[in-house]
Amino acid sequence: MDILHLNSEQKKAVQARKGPILILAGAGSGKTRVITHRIAYLVEKGYAQPENILAITFTNKAADEMRTRIHKLLGLNHAMWIRTFHSTCAKTLRDSLIHNKELRKIVGVSANYTIYDEVDQTSLIKQCLKEKEMDPREFPPALVNKAIDRVKQNLKPVDSIEDEIMRSIYVLYNKRLAEYNALDFDDLIMKAVELLQKDKATLTYYQERFRYILVDEYQDTNRAQYVFTRLLAQKYRNLCVVGDDDQSIYSWRGAEIRNILDFEKDFPDALVVKLEQNYRSTKTILEAASGVVKNNEYRKAKVLWCGNEDGEKLEFFAAQDSYAEAAYAARKIMELQMHGVDPSEIAIFYRINYQSRVFEECFVRYQIPYEIIGSLKFYERAEIKNILAYFKLVNNQQDSVSLRRTINIPARKIGFKTVEKLTAYAEEKHISVFAACQNVEKVKNIATMTKRRVRDFAQLIQKLISLNQRLNLYEFALRVVKDSGYLASLDQDKTERDYIRRKNVEELLISIKDYVKLRPDATLQDYLADVCLRSDIDEWDETAHKVNLMTLHNAKGLEFDVVFITGLEDGLIPHYKCQHEMFQYEEERRLLYVGLTRARKKVFITQAQARDTLQGGLMLTTLSPFFREIPENVFATALENEYE
């Protein structure tokens, strides 16, 4: 393949040999192509060895696509790291801890640490609240979790938490993480930053190794990710960041748009390349999207253009209520299918998850196949979490969250009070709860029969630990579901729910079998790291012949032939909570821009003029103020009355 078969601006970004580079890549401008071709160019010209390149993105799906493209360009199995931020930091920490066990003093965990996902975090927070005798209704775990995340994302010290109660929860939460040899998602990056800052040898090693660093979706980076990247690039300064400030829509999870807006302040000598040619959408769609986003004050000046055809006009429909809105979408989808459009090329976007319910009910009635992106993820289903908890405990016996989950699944008649007594004994003796299970004979006030059950459980885990050392990952997984008795327990009641759970466990085993085929040398630890760092989009099957339903936030990075932007109402887009602060208001406008630019050929925009309320009545709505910013000439029919 011709690596330089690119437009002039893309070529400029690819051929720049050294120094900092800011690539402002407008929607649909071929940014993935530029990143992969730049990597291939550096290797082909001999400017960099594959192992000296680090490419960071935000989803495993994007990382896999990059690897595939680079393999096609270079035709080799490269040694470069192409990973997500969390995966990069997880591997940095693990490799460093394996190489030098003394680094545990900085990181706080050993190399076999467990990664806690959001469900595990919530479970631990509930445990901490219980320990402190705090009412979870007064301190909702989800809000506590969010507060903890923000402190870590911004690399703030514990003293920065002004509320004394929240500070005490934060301290206890981190204490328990250390005891359980576990890190949460934000720890991965925060601890990697601490390691690079505090251990000069580690910093020097990774700076020498990664002489060329490329960061995709730079507008989505938070403070910790920004500092991590700057530390690695400090020596050679060959940092190439790619992003679009007009698509910065994740401030609610810590993303800092200033990271991309201020890049030239950080690197005054940076080469700035603007990719303004859109290859995805029609001219009409591009005109509509540009008409919206140009009204933002905080943005880099850029004008998207394309050589594509004008294409079909946008269609707007003001429905009487949310049910009529969904019925309109259903009728249009059936018309599109009659004209040969595959359901997988159609997407329904909405601002808030609850809006999907009416569409789901309607699509069932009209027999339209659909899939919700961002609903309960496969790996978050209870039966899958149960199996993974066994895996985590085998990998890390200090992981008391996983022990609490597995000790009575399937039912072993080991009650909650017994677990509390084991936990208290573990704290008294400064050992893990698993070690307490192994020494259950020494724990007071536990019945003899119960002690036997606890001992049997500890022996089961010890047996699985031994099997993990002898069997490959798939064979080990089979033994876990069999020897634990979990799969057999799903056959007992013969209910529909048990049948579905069993099929999900079987699907997990199939996925592990496929994983082993691709990575025959993968360890249990490798697998757990990969699974814990999956996102909603990583699990999406884009080949399924189903209409895709998702929030506008989940839509970023995707593209479809036909897009429905629903609920374009004041209070939804922009959301009522974001209307009084300019940065948030402008982010809502960017959210609409992202939705519009996902479409290749056709856009439908809908409004429900009334929506159901919790009290059972109807609330009248008004059109979003952003609707007025879309040029009127891009619509199929005159809209004079809609502006009244």
XYZ file of C-alpha atoms in Angstrom:
644
model
C 0.000 0.000 0.000
C 1.120 3.568 -0.732
C 1.658 5.123 2.674
C 1.607 8.639 1.212
C -1.606 8.231 -0.771
C -3.136 11.122 1.187
C -4.379 14.675 0.751
C -1.872 17.511 1.227
C -2.676 18.242 4.884
C -2.745 14.569 5.837
C 0.603 14.131 4.128
C 2.062 17.082 6.061
C 1.064 15.446 9.360
C 2.404 12.035 8.330
C 5.785 13.264 7.057
C 6.686 15.559 9.968
C 9.692 13.790 11.427
C 10.295 15.327 14.844
C 8.881 17.590 17.494
C 5.380 18.217 18.847
C 2.464 18.040 16.419
C -1.142 19.096 16.896
C -3.505 17.555 14.344
C -6.921 19.200 14.466
C -8.993 16.514 12.815
C -12.538 17.555 11.962
C -15.318 14.962 11.980
C -14.892 12.390 9.213
C -11.545 13.822 8.091
C -9.627 10.539 8.238
C -7.795 10.914 11.534
C -7.323 7.156 12.044
C -5.840 6.982 8.564
C -3.408 9.773 9.424
C -2.326 8.173 12.711
C -1.755 4.740 11.193
C -0.007 6.101 8.099
C 2.238 8.278 10.262
C 3.270 5.240 12.313
C 3.903 3.214 9.157
C 5.893 6.107 7.611
C 8.143 6.448 10.688
C 8.908 2.711 10.639
C 9.330 2.378 6.874
C 11.736 5.340 6.703
C 13.751 3.982 9.625
C 13.083 7.024 11.812
C 11.717 4.787 14.555
C 11.766 1.128 15.487
C 8.327 -0.397 16.138
C 9.134 -0.876 19.834
C 9.903 2.858 20.152
C 6.331 3.855 19.221
C 3.429 4.254 21.633
C -0.053 4.919 20.251
C -2.801 5.648 22.766
C -6.532 5.812 22.154
C -9.693 5.488 24.242
C -11.339 2.206 23.258
C -10.093 -1.300 22.553
C -12.142 -1.188 19.356
C -10.151 1.811 18.090
C -6.864 0.195 19.158
C -7.760 -3.028 17.312
C -8.599 -1.060 14.173
C -5.240 0.719 14.341
C -3.370 -2.572 14.730
C -5.198 -4.071 11.745
C -4.460 -1.079 9.521
C -0.786 -0.917 10.495
C -0.414 -4.635 9.864
C -1.809 -4.125 6.352
C 0.531 -1.179 5.747
C 3.711 -2.772 7.078
C 2.954 -6.470 6.731
C 4.619 -7.402 9.995
C 3.789 -8.355 13.541
C 4.943 -5.158 15.180
C 6.247 -4.753 18.705
C 4.747 -1.316 19.242
C 2.232 -0.567 21.959
C -1.173 0.367 20.553
C -3.384 0.584 23.600
C -5.985 2.514 25.528
C -4.829 4.883 28.273
C -5.916 2.479 31.011
C -4.343 -0.523 29.311
C -1.085 1.392 28.777
C -0.882 2.375 32.429
C -1.937 -1.091 33.635
C 0.865 -2.701 31.630
C 3.372 -0.034 32.684
C 2.580 -0.680 36.334
C 2.543 -4.468 36.065
C 5.771 -4.731 34.053
C 7.532 -2.302 36.390
C 6.402 -4.208 39.497
C 7.525 -7.522 38.011
C 10.920 -6.021 37.158
C 11.380 -4.330 40.533
C 9.298 -5.488 43.506
C 10.593 -2.546 45.554
C 8.356 -0.270 43.495
C 5.434 -1.581 45.530
C 6.378 1.102 48.068
C 5.336 3.704 45.493
C 2.440 1.968 43.778
C 0.977 0.323 46.873
C 0.215 -3.045 45.230
C 2.109 -6.059 43.895
C 2.211 -7.184 40.262
C -0.794 -9.529 40.556
C -3.113 -6.671 41.555
C -6.813 -6.799 40.708
C -8.472 -4.060 38.655
C -11.800 -3.053 40.185
C -14.466 -1.993 37.721
C -17.380 0.277 38.578
C -19.419 -2.564 40.089
C -16.502 -3.628 42.309
C -15.891 0.000 43.317
C -19.517 0.441 44.320
C -19.410 -2.776 46.338
C -16.310 -1.583 48.192
C -17.805 1.848 48.831
C -20.907 0.210 50.335
C -18.629 -1.829 52.555
C -16.792 1.338 53.663
C -20.061 3.118 54.425
C -21.190 0.147 56.502
C -17.903 0.143 58.406
C -18.396 3.820 59.209
C -22.066 3.254 60.060
C -23.135 5.760 57.394
C -26.530 5.654 55.718
C -26.144 4.976 51.951
C -29.303 7.045 51.400
C -27.480 10.042 52.829
C -24.247 9.164 51.021
C -25.313 7.473 47.744
C -22.483 5.131 46.646
C -22.703 6.364 43.038
C -22.102 9.971 44.127
C -19.298 8.935 46.486
C -17.747 6.975 43.631
C -17.911 10.008 41.353
C -16.304 12.231 44.001
C -13.459 9.734 44.471
C -12.940 9.516 40.708
C -12.660 13.290 40.370
C -9.971 13.541 43.056
C -7.894 10.873 41.325
C -8.486 12.158 37.785
C -7.218 15.585 38.839
C -4.265 14.157 40.822
C -5.442 15.972 43.933
C -4.059 15.168 47.401
C -6.409 13.869 50.061
C -6.229 17.256 51.828
C -7.996 18.840 48.854
C -11.253 17.153 49.934
C -12.872 19.866 52.041
C -15.712 17.791 53.446
C -14.348 15.915 56.449
C -16.773 12.999 56.106
C -15.997 12.512 52.403
C -12.290 12.702 53.200
C -12.640 9.914 55.786
C -14.520 7.708 53.282
C -11.836 8.380 50.668
C -9.065 7.404 53.111
C -10.811 4.184 54.181
C -11.656 3.281 50.560
C -7.998 3.589 49.519
C -6.845 1.732 52.614
C -9.083 -1.195 51.722
C -7.905 -1.130 48.090
C -4.301 -1.458 49.269
C -5.223 -4.288 51.655
C -7.015 -6.111 48.831
C -4.087 -5.562 46.426
C -6.453 -3.775 44.050
C -6.570 -0.618 41.929
C -9.630 1.084 40.489
C -9.713 2.540 36.957
C -8.507 5.991 37.963
C -5.765 4.490 40.139
C -4.238 2.943 37.029
C -3.373 6.340 35.611
C -2.778 8.155 38.905
C -0.397 5.452 40.144
C 1.417 5.366 36.784
C 1.960 9.117 37.088
C 3.226 8.729 40.657
C 5.596 5.971 39.553
C 7.073 8.087 36.746
C 7.379 11.100 39.022
C 8.972 9.286 41.961
C 11.209 6.682 40.299
C 13.755 8.172 37.926
C 14.876 4.802 36.573
C 11.328 3.902 35.491
C 10.795 7.316 33.910
C 14.087 7.082 32.018
C 13.290 3.576 30.784
C 9.902 4.516 29.336
C 11.120 7.826 27.917
C 13.890 5.963 26.074
C 11.549 3.230 24.939
C 8.738 5.459 23.666
C 10.552 8.049 21.573
C 7.479 8.661 19.423
C 4.111 9.043 21.143
C 0.758 9.474 19.409
C -2.452 10.231 21.305
C -5.840 9.911 19.626
C -8.963 11.796 20.797
C -6.771 14.226 22.739
C -9.761 16.442 23.505
C -11.059 13.647 25.768
C -8.004 13.490 28.052
C -8.301 14.385 31.712
C -5.662 15.937 33.956
C -4.019 12.632 34.948
C -3.832 11.424 31.334
C -2.392 14.791 30.296
C 0.370 14.613 32.933
C 1.159 10.967 32.108
C 1.593 11.816 28.428
C 3.719 14.906 29.147
C 6.042 12.914 31.418
C 6.684 10.275 28.760
C 7.269 12.878 26.026
C 9.433 15.168 28.145
C 12.803 13.996 26.801
C 12.338 13.586 23.039
C 9.245 15.802 22.630
C 8.005 13.715 19.693
C 4.409 13.992 20.843
C 1.718 13.917 18.171
C -1.805 14.554 19.436
C -4.888 14.165 17.295
C -8.305 15.482 18.199
C -11.157 17.836 17.592
C -12.211 20.384 20.186
C -15.624 20.470 18.490
C -16.130 16.864 19.636
C -15.188 17.372 23.289
C -18.285 16.032 25.087
C -16.999 14.242 28.184
C -16.298 16.932 30.786
C -18.747 15.149 33.108
C -16.236 12.304 33.365
C -13.191 14.535 33.762
C -12.162 15.411 30.192
C -10.431 18.803 29.892
C -11.009 20.621 26.610
C -8.179 22.984 27.587
C -5.682 20.180 27.007
C -6.199 20.529 23.261
C -7.006 24.255 23.201
C -3.786 25.059 25.100
C -1.479 22.600 23.313
C 0.321 25.434 21.521
C 0.955 27.135 24.863
C 2.543 23.944 26.162
C 4.536 23.527 22.942
C 5.070 26.926 21.261
C 7.099 25.245 18.486
C 4.337 22.741 17.660
C 3.436 22.040 14.064
C -0.323 22.578 13.697
C -2.136 20.706 10.936
C -5.839 21.147 10.257
C -7.720 18.294 8.618
C -10.800 20.033 7.299
C -11.838 17.802 4.391
C -14.705 15.545 5.463
C -14.949 12.180 3.699
C -17.992 10.846 5.543
C -21.036 13.072 5.166
C -22.909 14.833 2.400
C -22.553 18.592 1.905
C -26.048 19.118 3.306
C -25.305 17.282 6.552
C -21.999 19.099 6.900
C -23.675 22.472 6.415
C -26.215 21.629 9.128
C -23.520 20.545 11.611
C -21.241 23.499 10.893
C -24.158 25.896 11.301
C -24.535 24.664 14.884
C -20.955 24.387 16.138
C -19.705 27.695 14.708
C -21.694 29.431 17.463
C -19.298 28.169 20.139
C -16.811 30.694 21.458
C -14.292 28.227 22.914
C -13.032 26.436 19.800
C -10.198 26.357 17.299
C -11.165 28.033 14.048
C -11.747 25.479 11.304
C -14.115 25.110 8.357
C -15.124 21.603 7.321
C -15.734 21.005 3.629
C -16.247 17.962 1.456
C -16.212 16.914 -2.158
C -19.219 14.659 -1.690
C -22.599 15.233 -3.299
C -25.212 17.548 -1.764
C -27.266 14.519 -0.750
C -30.737 14.361 0.759
C -32.182 17.174 2.830
C -32.743 16.769 6.560
C -36.262 15.925 7.705
C -37.861 17.395 10.820
C -40.924 16.055 12.606
C -42.693 17.631 15.583
C -44.583 14.737 17.163
C -47.570 15.145 19.446
C -45.871 13.108 22.186
C -43.015 10.633 22.718
C -45.119 7.701 21.453
C -45.881 9.504 18.203
C -42.182 10.371 17.939
C -41.206 6.697 18.202
C -43.954 5.642 15.759
C -42.678 8.195 13.228
C -39.155 6.769 13.529
C -40.509 3.222 13.133
C -42.422 4.103 9.955
C -39.398 5.830 8.448
C -37.174 2.859 9.312
C -39.570 0.454 7.562
C -39.557 2.726 4.509
C -35.759 2.756 4.537
C -35.675 -1.041 4.761
C -38.002 -1.267 1.770
C -35.434 0.792 -0.130
C -32.642 -1.606 0.778
C -31.131 0.090 3.841
C -29.798 -2.469 6.333
C -31.047 -1.892 9.905
C -27.418 -1.926 11.131
C -26.844 1.271 9.137
C -29.551 3.104 11.089
C -29.078 4.738 14.498
C -31.478 6.352 16.960
C -29.753 8.937 19.183
C -31.182 10.411 22.381
C -29.813 12.555 25.204
C -30.879 10.472 28.234
C -31.099 6.672 28.565
C -34.734 6.685 29.717
C -35.803 7.964 26.289
C -35.068 4.519 24.822
C -38.046 2.846 26.538
C -40.718 4.212 24.223
C -38.635 3.358 21.145
C -38.127 -0.180 22.435
C -41.847 -0.705 23.007
C -42.672 0.710 19.597
C -40.033 -1.327 17.759
C -41.299 -4.514 19.392
C -44.799 -3.662 18.190
C -43.565 -2.964 14.653
C -41.240 -6.015 14.745
C -38.146 -3.922 14.097
C -34.971 -5.638 15.365
C -32.907 -3.341 17.578
C -29.917 -3.275 19.887
C -29.214 -0.849 22.724
C -25.610 0.293 22.931
C -24.591 1.139 26.483
C -27.208 -0.930 28.297
C -26.184 -3.641 30.757
C -22.870 -4.890 29.434
C -22.265 -8.606 29.018
C -19.401 -8.567 31.512
C -21.562 -6.752 34.077
C -24.269 -9.417 34.154
C -24.475 -11.087 37.570
C -23.625 -14.581 36.346
C -20.568 -13.327 34.438
C -19.414 -11.193 37.373
C -19.703 -14.292 39.571
C -17.363 -16.324 37.361
C -14.949 -13.429 36.978
C -14.913 -13.025 40.770
C -13.627 -16.606 41.036
C -10.941 -15.744 38.462
C -9.949 -12.616 40.398
C -9.711 -14.440 43.705
C -7.545 -17.167 42.189
C -5.269 -14.505 40.719
C -5.153 -12.394 43.902
C -6.097 -13.963 47.233
C -6.060 -10.554 48.932
C -9.083 -9.488 46.863
C -11.736 -9.564 49.573
C -14.424 -7.986 47.373
C -14.234 -11.007 45.053
C -14.123 -13.353 48.047
C -17.303 -11.844 49.472
C -18.983 -12.380 46.104
C -17.900 -16.003 45.645
C -17.998 -17.477 49.160
C -21.722 -18.183 48.966
C -22.208 -18.522 45.188
C -23.515 -21.074 44.593
C -25.244 -21.249 47.979
C -23.029 -22.914 50.599
C -24.955 -21.821 53.696
C -22.180 -19.435 54.698
C -24.103 -16.472 56.055
C -23.339 -12.770 56.102
C -22.543 -12.823 59.829
C -19.957 -15.536 59.265
C -18.236 -13.389 56.634
C -18.246 -10.466 59.075
C -16.571 -12.610 61.748
C -13.949 -13.759 59.235
C -13.352 -10.149 58.225
C -12.962 -9.029 61.841
C -10.478 -11.852 62.500
C -8.524 -10.916 59.370
C -8.252 -7.296 60.531
C -7.197 -8.336 64.009
C -4.432 -10.618 62.667
C -3.495 -8.312 59.752
C -4.129 -11.035 57.172
C -6.428 -11.360 54.180
C -9.987 -12.634 54.566
C -8.987 -15.640 52.436
C -6.212 -16.429 54.938
C -8.839 -16.159 57.663
C -10.917 -18.744 55.777
C -7.901 -21.046 55.707
C -7.547 -20.578 59.471
C -11.260 -20.726 60.198
C -10.706 -23.197 63.076
C -9.168 -20.321 65.056
C -12.098 -17.951 64.479
C -14.446 -17.763 67.442
C -18.244 -17.929 67.480
C -18.640 -19.809 64.203
C -20.563 -23.091 64.294
C -18.633 -26.296 63.587
C -20.733 -27.106 60.497
C -20.196 -23.620 59.109
C -16.458 -23.853 59.733
C -16.403 -27.003 57.623
C -18.169 -25.190 54.775
C -15.717 -22.285 54.968
C -12.787 -24.714 54.982
C -14.214 -26.515 51.933
C -14.488 -23.186 50.121
C -10.871 -22.294 50.944
C -9.733 -25.719 49.701
C -11.709 -25.209 46.475
C -9.920 -21.907 45.811
C -6.548 -23.476 46.663
C -7.301 -26.285 44.206
C -8.212 -23.756 41.489
C -4.981 -21.852 42.171
C -3.072 -25.071 41.513
C -5.080 -25.793 38.342
C -4.398 -22.283 37.053
C -0.679 -23.029 37.188
C -1.053 -26.236 35.152
C -3.852 -25.644 32.649
C -4.317 -23.179 29.834
C -6.842 -20.400 30.350
C -9.776 -22.141 28.630
C -9.230 -25.464 30.430
C -8.961 -23.580 33.712
C -12.228 -21.700 33.036
C -14.032 -24.991 32.398
C -12.829 -26.327 35.732
C -13.924 -23.182 37.572
C -17.541 -23.355 36.374
C -17.630 -27.118 36.996
C -15.721 -27.497 40.270
C -17.358 -24.474 41.879
C -20.749 -26.046 41.227
C -21.977 -22.790 39.703
C -22.995 -24.159 36.305
C -24.831 -27.080 37.918
C -26.688 -24.665 40.200
C -28.206 -22.968 37.150
C -29.854 -26.254 36.161
C -31.675 -26.792 39.439
C -34.759 -24.603 39.080
C -35.125 -24.918 35.292
C -36.530 -21.388 35.069
C -36.226 -19.175 31.993
C -33.919 -16.858 33.920
C -31.606 -19.767 34.847
C -31.592 -20.907 31.222
C -30.504 -17.447 30.059
C -27.839 -17.277 32.764
C -26.498 -20.681 31.748
C -26.355 -19.607 28.092
C -24.467 -16.468 29.143
C -21.923 -18.557 31.075
C -21.537 -20.810 28.047
C -21.028 -17.718 25.886
C -18.304 -16.571 28.284
C -16.550 -19.926 27.900
C -16.769 -19.679 24.109
C -15.270 -16.179 24.239
C -12.398 -17.457 26.425
C -11.788 -20.283 23.952
C -11.548 -17.722 21.132
C -9.300 -15.528 23.286
C -6.896 -18.433 23.843
C -6.758 -19.137 20.093
C -5.594 -15.581 19.475
C -3.320 -15.464 22.532
C -2.264 -19.023 23.439
C 0.278 -17.806 26.002
C -2.115 -15.429 27.773
C -2.297 -15.782 31.530
C -5.318 -15.419 33.778
C -3.928 -12.030 34.779
C -3.719 -10.933 31.111
C -7.313 -11.985 30.512
C -8.655 -10.203 33.590
C -6.899 -6.982 32.592
C -8.381 -7.148 29.080
C -11.898 -7.875 30.323
C -11.872 -5.193 33.027
C -10.843 -2.516 30.542
C -13.553 -3.181 27.955
C -15.998 -0.394 27.107
C -19.590 -0.438 25.825
C -18.438 0.125 22.260
C -15.939 -2.746 22.451
C -18.860 -5.160 22.850
C -20.970 -3.708 20.048
C -21.535 -6.009 17.080
C -21.748 -3.637 14.121
C -22.543 -6.507 11.741
C -25.815 -7.449 13.471
C -28.842 -6.602 11.334
C -30.420 -4.436 14.016
C -31.249 -0.755 14.454
C -28.836 0.827 16.921
C -30.217 2.771 19.898
C -27.800 4.842 21.979
C -27.184 8.113 23.754
C -25.427 10.896 21.881
C -22.436 10.406 24.181
C -22.099 6.772 23.115
C -22.345 7.735 19.446
C -18.959 9.446 19.243
C -16.507 7.620 17.012
C -19.251 5.759 15.129
C -20.899 6.389 11.770
C -24.110 5.281 10.074
C -25.886 5.871 6.779
C -28.998 7.160 8.550
C -29.262 8.963 11.886
C -32.315 9.976 13.931
C -31.635 12.730 16.463
C -34.602 12.539 18.788
C -35.868 14.783 21.562
C -34.378 18.018 20.191
C -36.069 19.986 22.937
C -35.047 22.675 25.356
C -34.205 20.861 28.587
C -32.976 17.734 26.818
C -30.591 19.212 24.213
C -29.295 21.333 25.865
C -29.936 19.479 29.103
C -31.619 21.641 31.722
C -28.675 21.163 34.123
C -26.249 22.618 31.575
C -28.003 25.845 30.647
C -26.478 28.242 33.165
C -22.745 27.725 32.623
C -21.124 28.615 29.306
C -18.664 25.697 29.137
C -21.443 23.177 29.791
C -23.816 24.917 27.392
C -21.225 24.854 24.623
C -20.569 21.173 25.323
C -24.268 20.485 24.746
C -23.964 22.219 21.392
C -20.938 20.046 20.573
C -23.042 17.019 21.513
C -25.561 17.882 18.810
C -22.693 18.482 16.371
C -21.323 15.011 17.133
C -24.749 13.481 16.504
C -25.164 15.214 13.153
C -21.690 14.293 11.916
C -22.235 10.563 12.580
C -24.500 10.459 9.502
C -23.231 9.644 6.030
C -26.387 10.115 3.960
C -29.519 11.111 5.859
C -30.580 12.844 9.083
C -34.009 12.905 10.734
C -34.620 15.306 13.628
C -37.608 14.856 15.929
C -39.263 16.634 18.821
C -42.014 15.403 21.134
C -44.229 18.403 21.865
C -45.302 16.756 25.136
C -43.639 14.187 27.361
C -44.891 12.027 30.237
C -44.039 13.158 33.753
C -43.432 11.093 36.864
C -46.776 12.281 38.234
C -48.594 10.758 35.276
C -49.407 13.937 33.383
C -47.916 15.545 30.290
C -45.356 18.315 30.150
C -45.342 20.580 27.105
C -41.942 21.101 25.490
C -40.329 23.741 23.293
C -37.853 23.281 20.503
C -34.179 23.369 21.375
C -32.531 26.770 20.823
C -29.899 24.853 18.843
C -32.550 23.997 16.261
C -32.579 27.634 15.163
C -28.856 27.439 14.436
C -29.314 24.786 11.749
C -29.596 26.602 8.381
C -33.184 26.456 7.192
C -32.200 25.623 3.621
C -30.890 22.167 4.618
C -34.397 20.915 5.464
C -36.686 19.152 3.015
C -39.686 21.406 3.788
C -40.085 25.007 4.877
C -40.012 25.410 8.645
C -41.401 28.897 9.180
C -44.100 27.680 11.550
C -41.652 25.635 13.595
C -39.728 28.759 14.553
C -42.743 30.441 16.128
